Amino acid sequence: MAGIDEGDSPSVRPQPGPDDDSQGYWQHLIDGDLALQRCSSCSRWQFPALERCRYCNGELRYEAVSGSGSIHTFIVQHHKVAPGFEQERPYVIALVTPDEAPEARIPARIIGCSPQDVTIGARVTAELVEHPGGSYRVAVFRLAG
Amino acid sequence: MGSRSAVIVGIGRTAYRRGSGRTTLGMATEACRAALDDAGMPVSEVDGIVCFSTGDSVIPILVGYALGLDGLAYPLEIKGGGNYASIVVAQAVAAVEAGMCETALVYRSLNSLSGHRYGRVDGALVAEGHIQYGAPHGYLVPGQWFAMMARRHMHDYGSTYEDLGHVAIQTRAHAANNPHAILRTPITMDDYLDSRWIYDPFRIYDCALEADGAAAVLVTTAERARDLKQPAVRMLGHAAWLGAGGLPDQWPDMSALYSANVGPRLWDMTGLTPGDMDLACLYDCFTYTTLATLEDYGFCGKGEAGRFFADGRATYGGDVVVNPHGGLLSEAYIHGMNHHFEAVLQLRGQAGERQVKDAALCLVSAGTGPYGGALVYGRD
Ligand SMILES: [Zn+2]
């Protein structure tokens, strides 16, 4: 495509660096699920990942969510802050609250729409896509309906 | 060890530049020496040095070495950003009052333009810690986190792009009277609205002016201050709140900042009110931070800060002069230490053309998002 920086292909996007607490989050995405941690004692959800429940010290287990949620807030990214998004900008990054876990806010791209169509409170559904440049998958969201 | 009090007796700084060509050590040393000269105090009396750091900086014991000291009784480097720019001063005051040291320098030295840049990541990155979730989407720098909050404030309180613009315009107008400020050309609302987007709702004029430099303050006992050159300035109270584990996305009410927790505590502690402040040096890494903290500290109601600026209540002749030096937006991004310099200068009545008449009390805030603090300075 004309005008695209050859050195800025999507394969140079930042890669996730999982730790022992978050490794399950990324593995579930690779396996095809958006899953968040949930406490086996008090049932509360946890995002981002921790080793134990911060409320009751209970055991946290990954549990798949439906991928339906709503937009808590969002920005429209115009300026280059990280490599690999030349072909996307301007694009929307939102904090999405999953229906099952309304206190969690997951940062993700909103795809398949114009930035002007995005509003706070809009309903979205997750789609798992390959993350270029590595072996990970990430959850992106589309406006529902 | 009896009860004693500590005061601010000196301030120092380097030139603020877009590209210093200097080390953070060289700049920190210059700012510290300038603070000592300002006070008329020999370097040999310094036994404590405090700083905060993230990205590039330099450690206190090395600055002590460069100042010619053999060692320090109280060196402290706090790992963190501008959210610690009030805590470092409070820490120096506390250390002197507790007798852990007699005289402490507090500095911040950074090459935020030519060295470590907070707004950009170059080259390959494996994102660890809390940014691992957002970084694969290109969401990983602080301004993006706070733009999320600004959008939520717009949604909840009806604030507008123009409200942010009023902050940018007023702050720049103040900088026009400050020879030390880097950006001094006034801007209009059209200039603001025509400026390029960074991450909507933030345009370039909403963002701090990345720059290189250092600023320092000098703290010693009130007793020692009597023999020094400058009138002393006293910290009347300090409060901080660093919340949500430092995870901005998880901050419960994204239409407020840390300051919603700090404001009430600070006013309660000092027995003062926002109306008592002659000026406020509000941490302004983004226009939105000024806007939201002005509200959270109680200068106006939620959603009213844009109008407060537009109506001239944040400048000379209004309710409180906000950032007479031009702040991080127009003077320079010295990570909030330049706000302390300005506050002390104003309270000593030495701010020249931009002097706030009879300035006796000043709020200085530090930080944004879920983390920050604030203090009130008064003439001793
Ligand atoms: Zn639990």
Short mmCIF file of C-alpha atoms and ligand atoms in Angstrom, two decimals:
data_model
loop_
_atom_site.label_atom_id
_atom_site.label_comp_id
_atom_site.label_asym_id
_atom_site.label_seq_id
_atom_site.Cartn_x
_atom_site.Cartn_y
_atom_site.Cartn_z
CA MET A 1 0.00 0.00 0.00
CA ALA A 2 1.34 3.43 -0.90
CA GLY A 3 2.62 5.55 1.92
CA ILE A 4 2.99 2.68 4.34
CA ASP A 5 6.29 2.50 6.16
CA GLU A 6 7.82 -0.82 5.12
CA GLY A 7 9.39 -1.18 8.53
CA ASP A 8 6.06 -0.85 10.27
CA SER A 9 4.30 -4.06 9.35
CA PRO A 10 1.92 -5.50 11.97
CA SER A 11 4.51 -8.14 12.80
CA VAL A 12 6.49 -5.58 14.82
CA ARG A 13 3.64 -4.89 17.25
CA PRO A 14 4.42 -5.28 20.96
CA GLN A 15 4.13 -8.87 22.12
CA PRO A 16 2.62 -9.88 25.45
CA GLY A 17 5.06 -10.95 28.13
CA PRO A 18 3.06 -13.31 30.33
CA ASP A 19 4.05 -13.97 33.92
CA ASP A 20 3.17 -16.88 36.17
CA ASP A 21 -0.14 -15.24 37.14
CA SER A 22 -1.26 -14.26 33.64
CA GLN A 23 0.03 -17.24 31.69
CA GLY A 24 -3.43 -18.87 31.80
CA TYR A 25 -5.07 -15.80 30.27
CA TRP A 26 -2.87 -16.00 27.20
CA GLN A 27 -3.06 -19.79 26.98
CA HIS A 28 -6.87 -19.68 27.04
CA LEU A 29 -6.82 -17.18 24.15
CA ILE A 30 -4.53 -19.47 22.18
CA ASP A 31 -6.95 -22.32 22.94
CA GLY A 32 -9.91 -20.26 21.73
CA ASP A 33 -11.47 -18.79 24.88
CA LEU A 34 -11.57 -15.36 26.42
CA ALA A 35 -11.25 -16.39 30.06
CA LEU A 36 -10.76 -14.33 33.21
CA GLN A 37 -9.79 -15.36 36.70
CA ARG A 38 -12.58 -16.03 39.18
CA CYS A 39 -12.32 -16.79 42.87
CA SER A 40 -13.36 -20.30 43.81
CA SER A 41 -14.33 -19.07 47.30
CA CYS A 42 -16.09 -15.71 46.91
CA SER A 43 -16.86 -15.94 43.16
CA ARG A 44 -15.49 -12.49 42.37
CA TRP A 45 -13.73 -11.90 39.08
CA GLN A 46 -10.17 -10.67 38.84
CA PHE A 47 -8.50 -8.77 36.02
CA PRO A 48 -5.59 -8.25 35.62
CA ALA A 49 -4.33 -11.61 36.81
CA LEU A 50 -3.10 -12.19 40.37
CA GLU A 51 -1.93 -15.30 42.20
CA ARG A 52 -4.70 -15.26 44.83
CA CYS A 53 -8.02 -13.46 45.27
CA ARG A 54 -7.39 -9.94 46.58
CA TYR A 55 -10.64 -9.98 48.54
CA CYS A 56 -10.50 -13.30 50.37
CA ASN A 57 -7.17 -14.91 49.42
CA GLY A 58 -9.11 -17.69 47.73
CA GLU A 59 -7.90 -19.70 44.78
CA LEU A 60 -8.30 -18.07 41.38
CA ARG A 61 -9.32 -20.19 38.40
CA TYR A 62 -9.78 -19.18 34.79
CA GLU A 63 -13.38 -19.17 33.61
CA ALA A 64 -14.49 -18.42 30.06
CA VAL A 65 -16.75 -15.43 29.49
CA SER A 66 -19.16 -15.06 26.59
CA GLY A 67 -17.32 -12.16 25.00
CA SER A 68 -20.39 -9.92 25.19
CA GLY A 69 -19.84 -6.67 26.96
CA SER A 70 -20.00 -2.92 26.75
CA ILE A 71 -17.64 -0.03 26.23
CA HIS A 72 -16.72 1.72 29.47
CA THR A 73 -14.61 4.37 27.77
CA PHE A 74 -12.41 4.67 24.68
CA ILE A 75 -9.81 6.69 22.81
CA VAL A 76 -9.14 7.17 19.11
CA GLN A 77 -5.50 6.49 18.45
CA HIS A 78 -4.09 8.83 15.81
CA HIS A 79 -0.45 9.24 16.78
CA LYS A 80 2.18 6.56 16.62
CA VAL A 81 3.07 5.40 20.13
CA ALA A 82 4.15 1.85 19.31
CA PRO A 83 5.33 0.18 16.11
CA GLY A 84 3.08 -1.97 13.95
CA PHE A 85 -0.16 0.03 13.74
CA GLU A 86 0.53 2.20 10.70
CA GLN A 87 -2.23 0.52 8.71
CA GLU A 88 -4.79 0.81 11.51
CA ARG A 89 -4.48 4.44 12.58
CA PRO A 90 -6.72 6.11 13.38
CA TYR A 91 -8.33 3.29 15.33
CA VAL A 92 -10.32 2.85 18.51
CA ILE A 93 -8.95 1.38 21.72
CA ALA A 94 -11.61 0.78 24.36
CA LEU A 95 -11.90 -0.51 27.88
CA VAL A 96 -14.51 -3.25 27.63
CA THR A 97 -16.48 -4.55 30.60
CA PRO A 98 -17.60 -8.14 30.04
CA ASP A 99 -21.25 -8.80 30.96
CA GLU A 100 -20.31 -11.52 33.43
CA ALA A 101 -17.57 -9.44 35.09
CA PRO A 102 -18.70 -5.81 35.04
CA GLU A 103 -15.86 -4.66 37.29
CA ALA A 104 -13.16 -5.88 34.91
CA ARG A 105 -12.00 -3.55 32.18
CA ILE A 106 -10.19 -5.18 29.29
CA PRO A 107 -8.23 -2.93 26.91
CA ALA A 108 -8.75 -3.90 23.28
CA ARG A 109 -9.16 -2.60 19.77
CA ILE A 110 -12.68 -2.08 18.44
CA ILE A 111 -12.64 -3.24 14.82
CA GLY A 112 -14.93 -3.16 11.83
CA CYS A 113 -16.37 0.30 12.36
CA SER A 114 -15.60 3.95 11.98
CA PRO A 115 -14.37 5.75 15.13
CA GLN A 116 -17.41 8.02 14.90
CA ASP A 117 -19.69 5.03 15.49
CA VAL A 118 -18.18 4.24 18.87
CA THR A 119 -19.86 5.48 22.04
CA ILE A 120 -19.58 4.84 25.74
CA GLY A 121 -22.08 2.15 26.68
CA ALA A 122 -22.11 0.59 23.20
CA ARG A 123 -22.60 -3.19 23.15
CA VAL A 124 -19.69 -5.23 21.79
CA THR A 125 -18.79 -8.85 21.12
CA ALA A 126 -15.34 -10.41 21.24
CA GLU A 127 -13.48 -11.97 18.37
CA LEU A 128 -10.21 -13.80 18.90
CA VAL A 129 -7.57 -13.02 16.29
CA GLU A 130 -3.97 -14.03 15.64
CA HIS A 131 -1.51 -11.50 16.97
CA PRO A 132 1.01 -10.78 14.20
CA GLY A 133 4.67 -11.43 14.82
CA GLY A 134 4.33 -14.26 17.31
CA SER A 135 2.22 -17.17 18.49
CA TYR A 136 -0.30 -15.28 20.62
CA ARG A 137 -3.94 -14.51 20.01
CA VAL A 138 -5.73 -11.44 21.33
CA ALA A 139 -9.38 -10.53 21.87
CA VAL A 140 -10.66 -7.64 19.75
CA PHE A 141 -14.25 -6.45 19.77
CA ARG A 142 -16.90 -5.48 17.22
CA LEU A 143 -19.95 -3.35 17.79
CA ALA A 144 -22.88 -5.71 18.35
CA GLY A 145 -25.88 -5.95 16.08
CA MET B 1 15.93 14.62 69.55
CA GLY B 2 13.45 17.41 70.34
CA SER B 3 10.53 18.51 68.25
CA ARG B 4 11.64 20.79 65.44
CA SER B 5 10.23 21.98 62.19
CA ALA B 6 11.59 22.03 58.66
CA VAL B 7 11.13 24.66 55.99
CA ILE B 8 12.00 25.29 52.34
CA VAL B 9 14.96 27.65 52.13
CA GLY B 10 16.21 27.40 48.56
CA ILE B 11 15.21 26.64 44.99
CA GLY B 12 17.30 25.91 41.94
CA ARG B 13 16.97 24.81 38.35
CA THR B 14 18.72 24.49 35.04
CA ALA B 15 17.60 25.99 31.79
CA TYR B 16 14.73 23.97 30.31
CA ARG B 17 15.47 22.90 26.75
CA ARG B 18 14.22 20.81 23.90
CA GLY B 19 17.38 18.68 23.93
CA SER B 20 19.93 19.42 26.64
CA GLY B 21 23.01 17.60 25.38
CA ARG B 22 23.76 16.99 29.06
CA THR B 23 23.65 14.14 31.53
CA THR B 24 20.93 13.93 34.16
CA LEU B 25 23.78 13.96 36.68
CA GLY B 26 25.17 17.22 35.34
CA MET B 27 21.74 18.86 35.39
CA ALA B 28 20.81 17.57 38.87
CA THR B 29 24.09 18.86 40.24
CA GLU B 30 23.57 22.29 38.71
CA ALA B 31 20.00 22.57 40.05
CA CYS B 32 21.12 21.49 43.53
CA ARG B 33 24.02 23.95 43.58
CA ALA B 34 21.64 26.68 42.45
CA ALA B 35 19.29 25.88 45.36
CA LEU B 36 22.21 26.07 47.80
CA ASP B 37 23.40 29.39 46.31
CA ASP B 38 19.85 30.71 46.48
CA ALA B 39 19.77 29.94 50.22
CA GLY B 40 23.33 31.05 50.85
CA MET B 41 24.20 27.69 52.32
CA PRO B 42 27.44 25.76 51.89
CA VAL B 43 27.18 22.37 50.25
CA SER B 44 28.94 20.79 53.24
CA GLU B 45 25.75 21.12 55.29
CA VAL B 46 23.80 18.77 53.01
CA ASP B 47 23.39 15.30 54.50
CA GLY B 48 20.19 14.20 52.80
CA ILE B 49 19.12 13.99 49.15
CA VAL B 50 15.75 12.78 47.89
CA CYS B 51 14.51 12.25 44.36
CA PHE B 52 12.00 10.24 42.38
CA SER B 53 12.74 8.47 39.17
CA THR B 54 11.29 6.59 36.26
CA GLY B 55 12.85 6.39 32.86
CA ASP B 56 16.06 8.34 33.07
CA SER B 57 17.32 9.91 36.26
CA VAL B 58 20.35 9.80 38.50
CA ILE B 59 20.71 8.44 42.03
CA PRO B 60 21.06 10.74 45.06
CA ILE B 61 24.39 9.39 46.28
CA LEU B 62 25.97 10.10 42.92
CA VAL B 63 24.60 13.64 42.95
CA GLY B 64 26.06 13.98 46.46
CA TYR B 65 29.39 12.80 45.12
CA ALA B 66 29.27 15.28 42.26
CA LEU B 67 28.50 18.04 44.76
CA GLY B 68 31.73 17.14 46.58
CA LEU B 69 30.20 15.31 49.53
CA ASP B 70 31.86 12.23 50.99
CA GLY B 71 28.52 10.58 51.71
CA LEU B 72 24.92 11.07 52.78
CA ALA B 73 23.07 10.22 55.97
CA TYR B 74 19.70 10.16 54.20
CA PRO B 75 19.70 9.27 50.50
CA LEU B 76 16.31 8.25 49.15
CA GLU B 77 15.24 7.51 45.60
CA ILE B 78 11.54 6.81 45.13
CA LYS B 79 10.68 4.77 42.09
CA GLY B 80 7.79 6.45 40.34
CA GLY B 81 6.66 9.32 38.16
CA GLY B 82 5.15 12.74 38.73
CA ASN B 83 2.71 11.19 41.16
CA TYR B 84 5.60 11.32 43.65
CA ALA B 85 6.51 14.97 43.03
CA SER B 86 4.86 16.10 46.26
CA ILE B 87 5.78 13.05 48.34
CA VAL B 88 9.50 13.69 47.79
CA VAL B 89 9.24 17.15 49.36
CA ALA B 90 7.08 15.86 52.22
CA GLN B 91 9.63 13.11 52.74
CA ALA B 92 12.51 15.56 52.98
CA VAL B 93 10.56 17.70 55.45
CA ALA B 94 9.70 14.61 57.52
CA ALA B 95 13.30 13.39 57.50
CA VAL B 96 14.63 16.75 58.72
CA GLU B 97 11.89 17.06 61.34
CA ALA B 98 12.62 13.54 62.56
CA GLY B 99 16.31 14.34 62.87
CA MET B 100 17.37 11.76 60.31
CA CYS B 101 19.20 14.52 58.49
CA GLU B 102 19.78 18.25 58.95
CA THR B 103 19.53 19.54 55.43
CA ALA B 104 18.04 17.80 52.43
CA LEU B 105 17.99 18.53 48.73
CA VAL B 106 15.08 17.31 46.62
CA TYR B 107 15.50 17.15 42.86
CA ARG B 108 14.15 15.77 39.63
CA SER B 109 16.44 15.59 36.63
CA LEU B 110 15.39 14.14 33.32
CA ASN B 111 15.84 14.29 29.59
CA SER B 112 12.17 13.73 28.83
CA LEU B 113 12.64 14.78 25.23
CA SER B 114 16.12 13.62 24.28
CA GLY B 115 16.34 10.68 26.69
CA HIS B 116 13.54 8.45 27.95
CA ARG B 117 10.23 9.44 26.35
CA TYR B 118 7.03 8.66 28.16
CA GLY B 119 4.82 8.96 25.12
CA ARG B 120 6.42 6.54 22.72
CA VAL B 121 7.92 3.09 22.41
CA ASP B 122 10.44 2.42 19.67
CA GLY B 123 11.60 -0.95 18.50
CA ALA B 124 10.63 -4.44 19.56
CA LEU B 125 8.84 -4.74 22.86
CA VAL B 126 7.77 -7.64 25.00
CA ALA B 127 5.28 -5.99 27.32
CA GLU B 128 5.38 -7.18 30.91
CA GLY B 129 3.37 -6.22 33.95
CA HIS B 130 -0.01 -4.56 33.58
CA ILE B 131 0.73 -3.24 30.09
CA GLN B 132 0.92 -6.79 28.73
CA TYR B 133 -2.85 -6.74 28.13
CA GLY B 134 -3.10 -3.46 26.25
CA ALA B 135 0.30 -3.24 24.55
CA PRO B 136 -0.56 -5.75 21.82
CA HIS B 137 -3.30 -3.27 20.83
CA GLY B 138 -0.91 -0.32 20.89
CA TYR B 139 -2.20 0.79 24.29
CA LEU B 140 0.74 1.23 26.61
CA VAL B 141 1.72 4.85 27.35
CA PRO B 142 0.41 6.95 30.25
CA GLY B 143 -1.31 9.57 28.12
CA GLN B 144 -3.58 6.92 26.66
CA TRP B 145 -4.68 5.79 30.12
CA PHE B 146 -5.56 9.33 31.13
CA ALA B 147 -7.29 10.07 27.82
CA MET B 148 -9.60 7.18 28.69
CA MET B 149 -10.46 9.02 31.90
CA ALA B 150 -11.00 12.32 30.11
CA ARG B 151 -13.48 10.63 27.77
CA ARG B 152 -15.35 9.22 30.73
CA HIS B 153 -15.48 12.69 32.34
CA MET B 154 -16.93 14.08 29.11
CA HIS B 155 -19.58 11.37 29.14
CA ASP B 156 -20.51 11.73 32.82
CA TYR B 157 -20.30 15.51 33.19
CA GLY B 158 -20.69 16.92 29.70
CA SER B 159 -17.21 18.42 29.54
CA THR B 160 -16.01 19.22 26.03
CA TYR B 161 -12.93 19.53 23.85
CA GLU B 162 -13.28 23.29 24.25
CA ASP B 163 -13.07 22.89 28.03
CA LEU B 164 -9.68 21.24 27.59
CA GLY B 165 -8.82 24.01 25.13
CA HIS B 166 -9.50 26.72 27.70
CA VAL B 167 -6.91 25.13 30.00
CA ALA B 168 -4.33 24.98 27.20
CA ILE B 169 -4.98 28.60 26.17
CA GLN B 170 -4.85 30.05 29.70
CA THR B 171 -1.74 28.08 30.61
CA ARG B 172 0.04 29.30 27.48
CA ALA B 173 -1.01 32.88 28.18
CA HIS B 174 0.65 32.60 31.58
CA ALA B 175 3.83 31.16 30.06
CA ALA B 176 4.08 34.26 27.87
CA ASN B 177 5.13 36.15 31.04
CA ASN B 178 7.75 33.60 32.02
CA PRO B 179 11.19 33.94 30.39
CA HIS B 180 12.09 30.45 31.61
CA ALA B 181 9.17 28.84 29.75
CA ILE B 182 9.88 27.10 26.46
CA LEU B 183 6.56 27.82 24.73
CA ARG B 184 5.49 31.45 25.11
CA THR B 185 3.46 32.23 22.00
CA PRO B 186 -0.23 32.66 22.89
CA ILE B 187 -2.70 30.31 21.23
CA THR B 188 -6.38 30.75 20.37
CA MET B 189 -9.26 28.29 20.48
CA ASP B 190 -8.93 27.90 16.71
CA ASP B 191 -5.26 27.04 17.10
CA TYR B 192 -6.21 24.53 19.73
CA LEU B 193 -9.01 22.90 17.75
CA ASP B 194 -6.83 22.79 14.62
CA SER B 195 -3.92 21.13 16.39
CA ARG B 196 -3.21 17.53 15.54
CA TRP B 197 -4.76 14.61 17.36
CA ILE B 198 -2.60 12.43 19.54
CA TYR B 199 -5.22 10.15 21.07
CA ASP B 200 -8.65 11.69 20.89
CA PRO B 201 -9.80 13.31 23.23
CA PHE B 202 -6.21 14.65 23.49
CA ARG B 203 -4.62 16.86 20.89
CA ILE B 204 -0.98 17.93 20.91
CA TYR B 205 -1.86 21.07 22.92
CA ASP B 206 -3.35 18.86 25.63
CA CYS B 207 -0.02 17.17 26.26
CA ALA B 208 2.90 18.16 28.45
CA LEU B 209 5.85 19.75 26.74
CA GLU B 210 8.54 17.09 26.73
CA ALA B 211 11.79 18.79 27.65
CA ASP B 212 15.13 18.33 29.36
CA GLY B 213 16.16 19.88 32.64
CA ALA B 214 16.29 19.67 36.41
CA ALA B 215 14.76 21.50 39.36
CA ALA B 216 15.55 21.29 43.07
CA VAL B 217 14.39 22.56 46.44
CA LEU B 218 16.39 22.77 49.66
CA VAL B 219 14.95 21.86 53.06
CA THR B 220 16.46 22.52 56.47
CA THR B 221 15.41 23.34 60.03
CA ALA B 222 13.47 26.51 60.76
CA GLU B 223 16.19 27.41 63.23
CA ARG B 224 18.93 27.23 60.60
CA ALA B 225 16.70 29.09 58.13
CA ARG B 226 16.85 32.26 60.23
CA ASP B 227 20.45 32.85 59.15
CA LEU B 228 19.91 32.15 55.47
CA LYS B 229 19.36 34.53 52.56
CA GLN B 230 15.75 33.90 51.60
CA PRO B 231 12.46 34.09 53.47
CA ALA B 232 11.46 30.55 54.38
CA VAL B 233 8.43 28.79 52.98
CA ARG B 234 6.61 26.20 55.04
CA MET B 235 4.76 23.07 54.00
CA LEU B 236 1.47 23.34 55.89
CA GLY B 237 0.26 19.84 55.10
CA HIS B 238 0.62 17.02 52.64
CA ALA B 239 -1.70 14.23 51.56
CA ALA B 240 -1.43 11.55 48.93
CA TRP B 241 -3.41 8.67 47.53
CA LEU B 242 -1.94 6.05 45.26
CA GLY B 243 -4.80 3.84 44.32
CA ALA B 244 -5.95 0.89 42.24
CA GLY B 245 -2.55 -0.75 42.53
CA GLY B 246 -1.27 1.73 39.98
CA LEU B 247 -3.57 0.15 37.38
CA PRO B 248 -5.27 3.15 35.76
CA ASP B 249 -7.83 1.06 33.89
CA GLN B 250 -9.12 -0.41 37.14
CA TRP B 251 -9.64 2.93 38.95
CA PRO B 252 -13.27 2.68 40.06
CA ASP B 253 -14.63 6.13 39.13
CA MET B 254 -12.87 7.14 35.96
CA SER B 255 -14.48 10.59 35.93
CA ALA B 256 -12.44 11.52 39.02
CA LEU B 257 -8.74 11.33 39.76
CA TYR B 258 -6.67 10.49 42.86
CA SER B 259 -7.40 14.06 43.92
CA ALA B 260 -10.99 13.17 44.83
CA ASN B 261 -9.44 11.33 47.79
CA VAL B 262 -6.59 13.73 48.48
CA GLY B 263 -8.52 17.01 48.42
CA PRO B 264 -10.79 16.45 51.42
CA ARG B 265 -7.93 15.00 53.44
CA LEU B 266 -5.61 17.91 52.65
CA TRP B 267 -8.17 20.56 53.54
CA ASP B 268 -9.10 18.74 56.73
CA MET B 269 -5.47 18.41 57.75
CA THR B 270 -4.56 22.04 57.09
CA GLY B 271 -7.83 23.66 58.17
CA LEU B 272 -7.71 25.58 54.89
CA THR B 273 -10.09 25.68 51.94
CA PRO B 274 -9.63 26.07 48.19
CA GLY B 275 -10.82 29.65 48.57
CA ASP B 276 -7.79 30.42 50.73
CA MET B 277 -5.34 29.62 47.92
CA ASP B 278 -3.79 32.59 46.10
CA LEU B 279 -2.35 30.36 43.45
CA ALA B 280 -2.29 26.70 42.54
CA CYS B 281 0.51 24.91 40.74
CA LEU B 282 -1.54 22.00 39.47
CA TYR B 283 0.25 19.06 37.93
CA ASP B 284 -0.66 19.31 34.26
CA CYS B 285 0.83 16.42 32.35
CA PHE B 286 -2.38 16.85 30.31
CA THR B 287 -4.97 19.62 30.23
CA TYR B 288 -7.45 17.11 31.58
CA THR B 289 -5.40 16.66 34.73
CA THR B 290 -5.67 20.39 35.45
CA LEU B 291 -9.38 20.31 34.74
CA ALA B 292 -10.21 17.27 36.88
CA THR B 293 -7.93 18.18 39.78
CA LEU B 294 -9.35 21.72 39.90
CA GLU B 295 -12.73 20.09 40.44
CA ASP B 296 -11.53 17.38 42.80
CA TYR B 297 -9.69 19.88 45.02
CA GLY B 298 -12.93 21.79 45.28
CA PHE B 299 -12.26 25.02 43.39
CA CYS B 300 -15.47 24.36 41.44
CA GLY B 301 -18.06 21.64 40.96
CA LYS B 302 -17.76 18.58 38.74
CA GLY B 303 -18.01 19.51 35.09
CA GLU B 304 -17.45 23.22 35.80
CA ALA B 305 -13.69 23.54 35.36
CA GLY B 306 -13.81 24.43 31.66
CA ARG B 307 -16.19 27.29 32.37
CA PHE B 308 -14.02 28.29 35.37
CA PHE B 309 -11.10 28.76 32.98
CA ALA B 310 -13.16 30.38 30.25
CA ASP B 311 -14.53 32.93 32.70
CA GLY B 312 -11.07 34.02 33.82
CA ARG B 313 -11.39 32.59 37.30
CA ALA B 314 -8.07 30.70 36.96
CA THR B 315 -5.96 33.77 36.30
CA TYR B 316 -5.02 37.17 37.74
CA GLY B 317 -8.08 38.89 39.14
CA GLY B 318 -9.99 35.61 39.37
CA ASP B 319 -10.44 33.06 42.14
CA VAL B 320 -6.97 31.48 42.01
CA VAL B 321 -4.06 31.83 39.61
CA VAL B 322 -3.46 28.36 38.17
CA ASN B 323 0.05 27.66 36.93
CA PRO B 324 1.38 31.20 36.50
CA HIS B 325 4.64 29.73 35.13
CA GLY B 326 2.92 27.87 32.31
CA GLY B 327 3.07 24.46 33.92
CA LEU B 328 4.17 21.25 32.32
CA LEU B 329 2.16 22.22 29.25
CA SER B 330 4.11 25.34 28.34
CA GLU B 331 7.04 25.90 30.72
CA ALA B 332 8.47 22.38 30.54
CA TYR B 333 7.82 18.81 31.59
CA ILE B 334 10.16 18.71 34.57
CA HIS B 335 7.85 16.13 36.10
CA GLY B 336 6.27 18.52 38.59
CA MET B 337 9.41 19.72 40.36
CA ASN B 338 9.15 22.98 38.41
CA HIS B 339 5.81 23.55 40.16
CA HIS B 340 7.57 23.60 43.53
CA PHE B 341 10.10 26.10 42.20
CA GLU B 342 7.31 28.40 41.03
CA ALA B 343 5.31 28.07 44.24
CA VAL B 344 8.27 29.05 46.41
CA LEU B 345 9.26 31.90 44.09
CA GLN B 346 5.72 33.30 44.19
CA LEU B 347 5.40 33.01 47.97
CA ARG B 348 8.69 34.89 48.34
CA GLY B 349 7.30 37.64 46.11
CA GLN B 350 10.08 37.16 43.56
CA ALA B 351 8.15 36.16 40.45
CA GLY B 352 8.58 39.49 38.69
CA GLU B 353 6.17 40.26 35.89
CA ARG B 354 3.97 37.28 36.72
CA GLN B 355 3.92 37.80 40.49
CA VAL B 356 0.58 36.93 42.08
CA LYS B 357 -0.18 39.91 44.31
CA ASP B 358 0.29 39.21 48.03
CA ALA B 359 0.65 35.48 47.40
CA ALA B 360 0.60 33.79 50.80
CA LEU B 361 -0.81 30.32 50.18
CA CYS B 362 -0.23 27.93 47.29
CA LEU B 363 -1.53 24.46 46.48
CA VAL B 364 0.96 22.24 44.64
CA SER B 365 -0.37 18.99 43.23
CA ALA B 366 1.45 16.03 41.76
CA GLY B 367 0.26 13.16 39.64
CA THR B 368 -2.87 12.15 37.80
CA GLY B 369 -5.08 9.13 37.24
CA PRO B 370 -5.31 6.90 40.30
CA TYR B 371 -2.14 8.20 41.91
CA GLY B 372 -0.88 11.49 43.25
CA GLY B 373 -0.55 13.87 46.13
CA ALA B 374 -0.64 17.52 47.04
CA LEU B 375 0.70 19.95 49.56
CA VAL B 376 0.03 23.50 50.64
CA TYR B 377 2.89 25.95 50.98
CA GLY B 378 2.65 29.10 53.04
CA ARG B 379 4.99 31.95 53.90
CA ASP B 380 6.74 31.08 57.14
ZN ZN C 1 -12.30 -14.40 46.80
#
